[in-house]
PDB file of C-alpha atoms in Angstrom:
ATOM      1  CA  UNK A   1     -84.068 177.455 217.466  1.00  0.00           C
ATOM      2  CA  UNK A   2     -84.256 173.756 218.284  1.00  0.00           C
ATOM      3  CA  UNK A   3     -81.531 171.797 215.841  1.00  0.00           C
ATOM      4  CA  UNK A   4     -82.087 167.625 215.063  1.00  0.00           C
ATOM      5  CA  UNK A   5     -78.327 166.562 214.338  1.00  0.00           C
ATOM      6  CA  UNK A   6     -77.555 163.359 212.784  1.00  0.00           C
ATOM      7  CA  UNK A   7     -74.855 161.612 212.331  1.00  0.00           C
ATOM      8  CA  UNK A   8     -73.895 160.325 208.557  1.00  0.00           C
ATOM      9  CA  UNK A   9     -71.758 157.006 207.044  1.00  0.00           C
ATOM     10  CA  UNK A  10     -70.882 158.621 203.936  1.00  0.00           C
ATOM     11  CA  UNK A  11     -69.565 155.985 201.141  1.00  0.00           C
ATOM     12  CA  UNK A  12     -66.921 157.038 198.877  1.00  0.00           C
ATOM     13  CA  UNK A  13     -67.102 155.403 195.964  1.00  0.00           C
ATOM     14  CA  UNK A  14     -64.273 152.020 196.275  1.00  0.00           C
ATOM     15  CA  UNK A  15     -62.403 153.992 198.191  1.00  0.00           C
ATOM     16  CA  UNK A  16     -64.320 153.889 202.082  1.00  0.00           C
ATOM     17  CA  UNK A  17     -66.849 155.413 204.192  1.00  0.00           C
ATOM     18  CA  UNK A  18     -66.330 158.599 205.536  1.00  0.00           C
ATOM     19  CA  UNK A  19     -68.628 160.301 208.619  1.00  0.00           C
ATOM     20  CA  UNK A  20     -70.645 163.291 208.315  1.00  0.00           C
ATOM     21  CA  UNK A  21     -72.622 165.902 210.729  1.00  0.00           C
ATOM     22  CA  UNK A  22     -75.676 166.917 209.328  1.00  0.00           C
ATOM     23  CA  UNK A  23     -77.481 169.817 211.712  1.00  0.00           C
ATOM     24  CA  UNK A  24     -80.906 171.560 210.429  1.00  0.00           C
ATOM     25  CA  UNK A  25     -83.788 173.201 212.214  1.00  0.00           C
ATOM     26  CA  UNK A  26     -86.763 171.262 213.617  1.00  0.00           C
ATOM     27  CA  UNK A  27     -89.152 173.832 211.969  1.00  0.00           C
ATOM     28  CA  UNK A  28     -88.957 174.371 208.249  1.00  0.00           C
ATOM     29  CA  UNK A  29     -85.235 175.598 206.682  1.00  0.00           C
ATOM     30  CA  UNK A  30     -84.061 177.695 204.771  1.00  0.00           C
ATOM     31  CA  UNK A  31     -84.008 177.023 200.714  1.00  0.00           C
ATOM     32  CA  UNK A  32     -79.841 177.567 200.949  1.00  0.00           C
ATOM     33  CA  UNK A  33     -77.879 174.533 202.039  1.00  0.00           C
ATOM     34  CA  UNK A  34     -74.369 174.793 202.691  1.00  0.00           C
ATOM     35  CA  UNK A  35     -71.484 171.676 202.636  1.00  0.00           C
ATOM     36  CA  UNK A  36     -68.365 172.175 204.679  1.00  0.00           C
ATOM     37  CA  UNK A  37     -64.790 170.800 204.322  1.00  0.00           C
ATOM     38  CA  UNK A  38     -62.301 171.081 207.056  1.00  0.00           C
ATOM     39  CA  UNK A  39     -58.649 171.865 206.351  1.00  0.00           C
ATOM     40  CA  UNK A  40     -55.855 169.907 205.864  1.00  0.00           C
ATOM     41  CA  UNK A  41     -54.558 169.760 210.005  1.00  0.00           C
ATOM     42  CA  UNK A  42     -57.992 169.219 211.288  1.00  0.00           C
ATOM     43  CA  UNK A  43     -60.963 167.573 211.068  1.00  0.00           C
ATOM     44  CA  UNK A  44     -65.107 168.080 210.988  1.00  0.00           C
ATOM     45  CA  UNK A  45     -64.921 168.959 214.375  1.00  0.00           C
ATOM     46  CA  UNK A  46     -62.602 171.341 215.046  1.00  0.00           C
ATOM     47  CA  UNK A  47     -64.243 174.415 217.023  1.00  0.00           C
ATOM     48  CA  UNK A  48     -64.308 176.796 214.284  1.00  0.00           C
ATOM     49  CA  UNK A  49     -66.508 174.499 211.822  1.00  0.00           C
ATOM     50  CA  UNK A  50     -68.526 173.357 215.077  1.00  0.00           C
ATOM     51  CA  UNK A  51     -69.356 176.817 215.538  1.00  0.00           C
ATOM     52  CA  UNK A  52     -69.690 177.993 212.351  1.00  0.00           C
ATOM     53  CA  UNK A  53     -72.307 174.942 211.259  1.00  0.00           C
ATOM     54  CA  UNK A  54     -73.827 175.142 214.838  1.00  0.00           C
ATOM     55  CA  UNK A  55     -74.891 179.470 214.239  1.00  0.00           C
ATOM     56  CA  UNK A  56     -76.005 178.699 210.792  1.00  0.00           C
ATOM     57  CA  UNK A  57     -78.192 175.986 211.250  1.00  0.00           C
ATOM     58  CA  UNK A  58     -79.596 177.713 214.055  1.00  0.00           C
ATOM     59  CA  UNK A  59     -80.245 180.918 211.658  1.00  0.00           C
ATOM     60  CA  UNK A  60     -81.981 178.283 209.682  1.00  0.00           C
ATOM     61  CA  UNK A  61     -79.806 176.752 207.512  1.00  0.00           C
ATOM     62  CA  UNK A  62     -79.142 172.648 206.948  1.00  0.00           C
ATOM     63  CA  UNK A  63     -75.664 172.416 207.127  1.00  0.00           C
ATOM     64  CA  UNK A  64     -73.429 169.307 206.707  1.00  0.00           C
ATOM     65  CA  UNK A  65     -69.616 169.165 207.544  1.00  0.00           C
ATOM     66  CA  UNK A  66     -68.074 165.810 206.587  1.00  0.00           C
ATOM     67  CA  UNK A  67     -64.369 164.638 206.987  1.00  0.00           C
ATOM     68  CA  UNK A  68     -61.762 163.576 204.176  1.00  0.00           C
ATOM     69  CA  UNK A  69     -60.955 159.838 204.319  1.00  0.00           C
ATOM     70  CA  UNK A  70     -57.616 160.487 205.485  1.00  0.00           C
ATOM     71  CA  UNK A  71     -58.954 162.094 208.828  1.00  0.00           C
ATOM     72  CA  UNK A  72     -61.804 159.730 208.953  1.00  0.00           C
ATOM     73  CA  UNK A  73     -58.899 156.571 209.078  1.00  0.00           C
ATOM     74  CA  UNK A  74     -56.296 158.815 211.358  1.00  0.00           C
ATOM     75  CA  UNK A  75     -53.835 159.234 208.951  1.00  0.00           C
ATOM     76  CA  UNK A  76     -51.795 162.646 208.880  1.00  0.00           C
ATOM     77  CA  UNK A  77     -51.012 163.142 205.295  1.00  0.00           C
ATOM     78  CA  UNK A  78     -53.942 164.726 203.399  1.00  0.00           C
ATOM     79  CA  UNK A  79     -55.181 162.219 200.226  1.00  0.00           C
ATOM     80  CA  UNK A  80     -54.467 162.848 196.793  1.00  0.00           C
ATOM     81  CA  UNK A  81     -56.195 165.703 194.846  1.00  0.00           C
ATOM     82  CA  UNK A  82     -58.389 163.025 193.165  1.00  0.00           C
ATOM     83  CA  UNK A  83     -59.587 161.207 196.673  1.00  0.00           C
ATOM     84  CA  UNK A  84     -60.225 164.520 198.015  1.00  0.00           C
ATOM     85  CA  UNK A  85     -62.253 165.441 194.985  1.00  0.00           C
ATOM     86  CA  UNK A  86     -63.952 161.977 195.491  1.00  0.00           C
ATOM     87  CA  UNK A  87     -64.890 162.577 198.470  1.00  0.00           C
ATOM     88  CA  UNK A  88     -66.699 166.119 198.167  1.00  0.00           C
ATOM     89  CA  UNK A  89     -68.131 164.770 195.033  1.00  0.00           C
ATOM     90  CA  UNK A  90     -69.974 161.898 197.299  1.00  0.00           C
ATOM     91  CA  UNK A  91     -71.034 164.308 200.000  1.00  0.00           C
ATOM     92  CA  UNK A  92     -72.318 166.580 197.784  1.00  0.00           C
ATOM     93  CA  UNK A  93     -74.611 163.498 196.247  1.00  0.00           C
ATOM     94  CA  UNK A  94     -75.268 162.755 199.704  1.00  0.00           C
ATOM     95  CA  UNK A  95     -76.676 166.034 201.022  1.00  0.00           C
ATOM     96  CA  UNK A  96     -78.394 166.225 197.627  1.00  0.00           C
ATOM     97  CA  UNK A  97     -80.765 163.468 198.759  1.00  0.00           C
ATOM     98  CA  UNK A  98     -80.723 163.655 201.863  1.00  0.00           C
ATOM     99  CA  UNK A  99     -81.821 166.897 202.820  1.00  0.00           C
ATOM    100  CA  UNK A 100     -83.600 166.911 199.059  1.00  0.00           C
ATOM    101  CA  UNK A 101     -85.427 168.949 196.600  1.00  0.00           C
ATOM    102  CA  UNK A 102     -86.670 171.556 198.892  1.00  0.00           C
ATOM    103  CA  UNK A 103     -83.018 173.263 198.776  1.00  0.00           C
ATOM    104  CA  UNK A 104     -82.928 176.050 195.749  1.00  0.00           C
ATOM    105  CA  UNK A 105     -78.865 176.899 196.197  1.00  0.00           C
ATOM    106  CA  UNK A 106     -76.013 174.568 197.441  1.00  0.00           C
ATOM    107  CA  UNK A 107     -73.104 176.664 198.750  1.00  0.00           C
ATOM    108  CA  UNK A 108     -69.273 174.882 199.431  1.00  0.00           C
ATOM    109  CA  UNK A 109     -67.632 176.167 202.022  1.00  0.00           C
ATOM    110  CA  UNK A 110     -64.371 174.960 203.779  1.00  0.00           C
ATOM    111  CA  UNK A 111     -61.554 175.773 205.971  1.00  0.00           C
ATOM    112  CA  UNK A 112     -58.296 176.150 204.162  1.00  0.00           C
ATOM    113  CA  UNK A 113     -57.695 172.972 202.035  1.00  0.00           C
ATOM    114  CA  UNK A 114     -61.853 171.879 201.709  1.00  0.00           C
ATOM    115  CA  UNK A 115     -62.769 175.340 200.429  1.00  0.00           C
ATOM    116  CA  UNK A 116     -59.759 175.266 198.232  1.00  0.00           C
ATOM    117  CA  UNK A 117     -60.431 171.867 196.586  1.00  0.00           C
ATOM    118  CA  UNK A 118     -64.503 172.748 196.253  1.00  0.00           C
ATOM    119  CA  UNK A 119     -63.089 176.050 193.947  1.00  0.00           C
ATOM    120  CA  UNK A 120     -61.020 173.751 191.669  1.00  0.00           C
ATOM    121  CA  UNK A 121     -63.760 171.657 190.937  1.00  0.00           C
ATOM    122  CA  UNK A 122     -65.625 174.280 190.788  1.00  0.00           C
ATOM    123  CA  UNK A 123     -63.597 176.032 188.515  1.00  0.00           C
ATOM    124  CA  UNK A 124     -63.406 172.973 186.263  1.00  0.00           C
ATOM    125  CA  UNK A 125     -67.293 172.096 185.825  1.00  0.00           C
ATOM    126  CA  UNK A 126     -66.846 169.296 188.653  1.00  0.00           C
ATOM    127  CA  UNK A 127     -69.012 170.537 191.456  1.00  0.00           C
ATOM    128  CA  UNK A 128     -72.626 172.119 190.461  1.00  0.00           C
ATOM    129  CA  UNK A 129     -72.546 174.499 193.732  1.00  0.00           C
ATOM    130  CA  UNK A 130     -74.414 177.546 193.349  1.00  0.00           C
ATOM    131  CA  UNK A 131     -71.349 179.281 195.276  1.00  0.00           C
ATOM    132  CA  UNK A 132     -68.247 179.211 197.870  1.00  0.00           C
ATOM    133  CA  UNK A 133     -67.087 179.746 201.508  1.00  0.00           C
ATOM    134  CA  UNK A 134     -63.653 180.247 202.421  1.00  0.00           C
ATOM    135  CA  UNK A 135     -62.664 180.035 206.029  1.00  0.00           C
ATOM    136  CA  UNK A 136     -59.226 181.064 204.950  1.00  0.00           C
ATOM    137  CA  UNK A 137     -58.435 180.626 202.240  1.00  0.00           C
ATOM    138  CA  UNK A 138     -54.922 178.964 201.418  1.00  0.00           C
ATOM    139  CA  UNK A 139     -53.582 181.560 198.492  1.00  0.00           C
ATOM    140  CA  UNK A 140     -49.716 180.519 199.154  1.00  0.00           C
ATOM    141  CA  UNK A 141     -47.508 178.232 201.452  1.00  0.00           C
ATOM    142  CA  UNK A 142     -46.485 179.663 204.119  1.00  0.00           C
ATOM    143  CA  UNK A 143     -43.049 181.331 203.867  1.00  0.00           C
ATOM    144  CA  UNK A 144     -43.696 181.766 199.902  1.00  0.00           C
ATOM    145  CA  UNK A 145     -46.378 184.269 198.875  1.00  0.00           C
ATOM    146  CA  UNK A 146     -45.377 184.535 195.552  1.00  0.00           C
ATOM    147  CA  UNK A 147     -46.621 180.754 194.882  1.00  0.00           C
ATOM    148  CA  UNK A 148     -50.144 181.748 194.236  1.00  0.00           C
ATOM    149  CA  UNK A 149     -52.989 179.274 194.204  1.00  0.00           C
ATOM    150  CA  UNK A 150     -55.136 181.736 192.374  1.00  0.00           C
ATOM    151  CA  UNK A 151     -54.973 180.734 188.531  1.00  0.00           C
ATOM    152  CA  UNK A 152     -58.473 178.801 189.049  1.00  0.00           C
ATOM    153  CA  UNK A 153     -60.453 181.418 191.004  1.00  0.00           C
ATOM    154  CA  UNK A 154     -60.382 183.286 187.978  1.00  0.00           C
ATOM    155  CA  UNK A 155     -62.302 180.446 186.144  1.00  0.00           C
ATOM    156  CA  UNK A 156     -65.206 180.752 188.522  1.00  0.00           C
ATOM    157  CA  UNK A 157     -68.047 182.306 187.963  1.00  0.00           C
ATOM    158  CA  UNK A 158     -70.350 181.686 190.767  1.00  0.00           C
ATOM    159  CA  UNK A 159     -70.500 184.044 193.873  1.00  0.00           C
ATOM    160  CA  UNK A 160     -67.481 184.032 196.621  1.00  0.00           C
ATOM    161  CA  UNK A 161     -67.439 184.811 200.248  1.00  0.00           C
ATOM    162  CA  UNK A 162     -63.383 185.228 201.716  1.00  0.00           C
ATOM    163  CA  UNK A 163     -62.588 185.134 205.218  1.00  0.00           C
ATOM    164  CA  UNK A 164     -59.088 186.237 205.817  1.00  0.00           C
ATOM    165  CA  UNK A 165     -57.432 186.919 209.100  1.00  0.00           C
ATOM    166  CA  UNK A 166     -54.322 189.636 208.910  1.00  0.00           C
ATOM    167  CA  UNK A 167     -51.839 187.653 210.599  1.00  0.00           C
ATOM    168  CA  UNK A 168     -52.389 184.828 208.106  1.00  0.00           C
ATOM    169  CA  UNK A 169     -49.159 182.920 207.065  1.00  0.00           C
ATOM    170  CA  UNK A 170     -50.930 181.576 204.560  1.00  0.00           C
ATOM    171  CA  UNK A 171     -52.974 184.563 203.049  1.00  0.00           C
ATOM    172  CA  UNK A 172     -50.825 187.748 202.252  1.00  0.00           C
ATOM    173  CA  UNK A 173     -53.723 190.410 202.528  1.00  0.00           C
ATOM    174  CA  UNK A 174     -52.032 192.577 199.963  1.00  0.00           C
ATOM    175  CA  UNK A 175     -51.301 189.527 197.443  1.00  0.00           C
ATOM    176  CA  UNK A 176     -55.281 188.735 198.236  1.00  0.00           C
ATOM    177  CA  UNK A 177     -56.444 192.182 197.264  1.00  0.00           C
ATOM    178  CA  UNK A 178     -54.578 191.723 194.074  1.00  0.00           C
ATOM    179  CA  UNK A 179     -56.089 188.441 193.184  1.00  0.00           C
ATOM    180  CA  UNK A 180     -59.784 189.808 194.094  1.00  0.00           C
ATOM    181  CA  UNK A 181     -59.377 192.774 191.790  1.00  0.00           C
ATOM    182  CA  UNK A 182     -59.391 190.003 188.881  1.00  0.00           C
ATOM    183  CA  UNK A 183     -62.041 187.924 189.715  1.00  0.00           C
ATOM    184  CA  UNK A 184     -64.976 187.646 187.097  1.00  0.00           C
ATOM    185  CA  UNK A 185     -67.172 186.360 189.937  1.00  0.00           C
ATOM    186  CA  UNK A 186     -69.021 188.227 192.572  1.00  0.00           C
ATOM    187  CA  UNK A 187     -67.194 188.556 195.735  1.00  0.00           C
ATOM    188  CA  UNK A 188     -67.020 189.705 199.031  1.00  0.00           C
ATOM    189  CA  UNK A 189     -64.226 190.158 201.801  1.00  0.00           C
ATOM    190  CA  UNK A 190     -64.463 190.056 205.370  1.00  0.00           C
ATOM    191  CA  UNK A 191     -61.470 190.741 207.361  1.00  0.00           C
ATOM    192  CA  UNK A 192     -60.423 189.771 210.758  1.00  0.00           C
ATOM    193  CA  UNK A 193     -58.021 192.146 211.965  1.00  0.00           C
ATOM    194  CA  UNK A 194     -55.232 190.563 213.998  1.00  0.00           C
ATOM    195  CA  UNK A 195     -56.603 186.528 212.846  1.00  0.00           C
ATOM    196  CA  UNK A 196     -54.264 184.402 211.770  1.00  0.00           C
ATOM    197  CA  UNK A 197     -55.236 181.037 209.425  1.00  0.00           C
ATOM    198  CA  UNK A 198     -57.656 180.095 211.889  1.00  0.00           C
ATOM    199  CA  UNK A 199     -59.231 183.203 212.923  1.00  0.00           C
ATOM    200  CA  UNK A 200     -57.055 183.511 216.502  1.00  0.00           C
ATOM    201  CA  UNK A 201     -56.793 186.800 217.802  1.00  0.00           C
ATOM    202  CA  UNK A 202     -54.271 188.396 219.776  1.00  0.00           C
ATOM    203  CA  UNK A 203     -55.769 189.194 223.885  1.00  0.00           C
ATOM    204  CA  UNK A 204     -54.952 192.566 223.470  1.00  0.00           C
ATOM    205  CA  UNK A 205     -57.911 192.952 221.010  1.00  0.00           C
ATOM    206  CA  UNK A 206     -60.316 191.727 223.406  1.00  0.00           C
ATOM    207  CA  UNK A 207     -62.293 189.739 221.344  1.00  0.00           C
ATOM    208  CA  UNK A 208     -62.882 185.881 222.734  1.00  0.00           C
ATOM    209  CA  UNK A 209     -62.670 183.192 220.202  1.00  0.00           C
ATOM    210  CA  UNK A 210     -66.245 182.740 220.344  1.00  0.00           C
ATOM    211  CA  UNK A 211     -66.863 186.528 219.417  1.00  0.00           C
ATOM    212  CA  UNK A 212     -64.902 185.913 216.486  1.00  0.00           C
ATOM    213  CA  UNK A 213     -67.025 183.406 215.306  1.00  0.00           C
ATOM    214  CA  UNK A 214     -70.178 185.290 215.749  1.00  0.00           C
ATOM    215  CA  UNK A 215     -68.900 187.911 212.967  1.00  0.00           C
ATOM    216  CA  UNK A 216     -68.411 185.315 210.943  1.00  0.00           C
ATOM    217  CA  UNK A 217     -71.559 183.341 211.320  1.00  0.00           C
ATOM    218  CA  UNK A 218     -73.508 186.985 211.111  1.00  0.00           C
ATOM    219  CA  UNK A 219     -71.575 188.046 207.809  1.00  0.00           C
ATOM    220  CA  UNK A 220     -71.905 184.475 206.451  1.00  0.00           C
ATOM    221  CA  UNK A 221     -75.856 184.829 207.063  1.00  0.00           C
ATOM    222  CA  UNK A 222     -76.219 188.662 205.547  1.00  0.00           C
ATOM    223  CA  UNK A 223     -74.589 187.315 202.323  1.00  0.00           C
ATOM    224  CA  UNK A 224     -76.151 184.083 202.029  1.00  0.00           C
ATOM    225  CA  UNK A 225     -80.075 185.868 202.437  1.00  0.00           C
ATOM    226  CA  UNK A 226     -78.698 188.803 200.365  1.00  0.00           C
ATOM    227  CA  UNK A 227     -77.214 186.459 197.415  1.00  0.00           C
ATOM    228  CA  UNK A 228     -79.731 183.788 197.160  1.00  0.00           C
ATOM    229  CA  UNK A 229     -83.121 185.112 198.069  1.00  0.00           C
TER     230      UNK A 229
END
């Protein structure tokens, strides 16, 4: 399917303008839309989001992946809760007229630290998603799995999707299991045996990095079409 991509100057409110990707088919989309956030050490463009935003639009979904203003001004240190709320606040405005009424359910998805900040606000009335993507989700620092970032996903009540790799530092499968179990919300789990917090696999699985993403573009799709249509 033949994609238009265009390239976005996204204001955040006094704070700057931040760039965003939006990719859609030429023909008509899909009613779902989907925002994604990148994590804390990357940006909009790392190969994972390229690829995942890349598959879906071409199943037929507009897709917009934006980056924080820290990124967008080459600074290391991720923003403050409240700029990074900011700033999905103002993309999510953005994509809301831009791509426009034709869109019946707005999903947030994010690697790591985007999909993590989307659920608080979600959690707290902030962001009027219909529901949420994690690309790993962050439950604990690394090297401390019994500092749970979980006491907000219980809050939600909107539909989940959780990628989780088994090698994740950041994502004890077993402490992820537990939280699930809880949730009032809808949910689904896909694992990636052997990924670690960005989905790499060891050789001796014989997967390729772009295989990888595949699965997750194809489960990403089945639950989208299954949830919201």
């Amino acid at each position: 399917m033949e994609l238009i991509q265009k390239s976005l100057s996204i204001r955040v409110g006094t704070k700057g303008i931040t760039s965003g990707v939006l990719e859609s088919p030429m023909e008509k989309h899909k009613r779902i839309a989907l925002i994604v956030a990148h994590g804390a050490g990357n940006d909009m463009d790392t190969p994972l989001i390229t690829s995942f935003t890349r598959g879906l639009a071409a199943l037929g979904f507009p897709v917009l992946r934006f980056n924080f203003l820290y990124t967008e001004y080459g600074r290391k240190t991720p923003d403050k809760q409240e700029t990074l709320e900011q700033t999905w606040w103002s993309v999510f405005q953005y994509a809301r007229e831009e791509i426009g009424v034709s869109v019946d359910a707005w999903i947030a998805a994010g690697k790591s630290m985007g999909g993590r900040v989307a659920s608080q606000m979600v959690s707290d009335g902030l962001l009027p998603v219909n529901g949420l993507l994690f690309l790993g989700y962050p439950l604990h620092p690394a090297g401390d799995k019994e500092k749970l970032r979980d006491t907000h996903l219980y809050r939600i009540k909107k539909s989940m999707l959780f990628f989780a790799g088994t090698r994740d530092p950041l994502c004890n499968m077993e402490k992820l299991n537990k939280v699930l179990s809880r949730l009032q919300a809808h949910h689904k789990l896909f694992v990636i045996e052997g990924g670690d917090h960005s989905f790499h696999v060891p050789k001796s699985s014989g997967l390729t990095k772009q295989e990888i993403y595949g699965q997750i573009i194809q489960v990403a799709n089945e639950w989208l079409l299954k949830t919201y249509t």
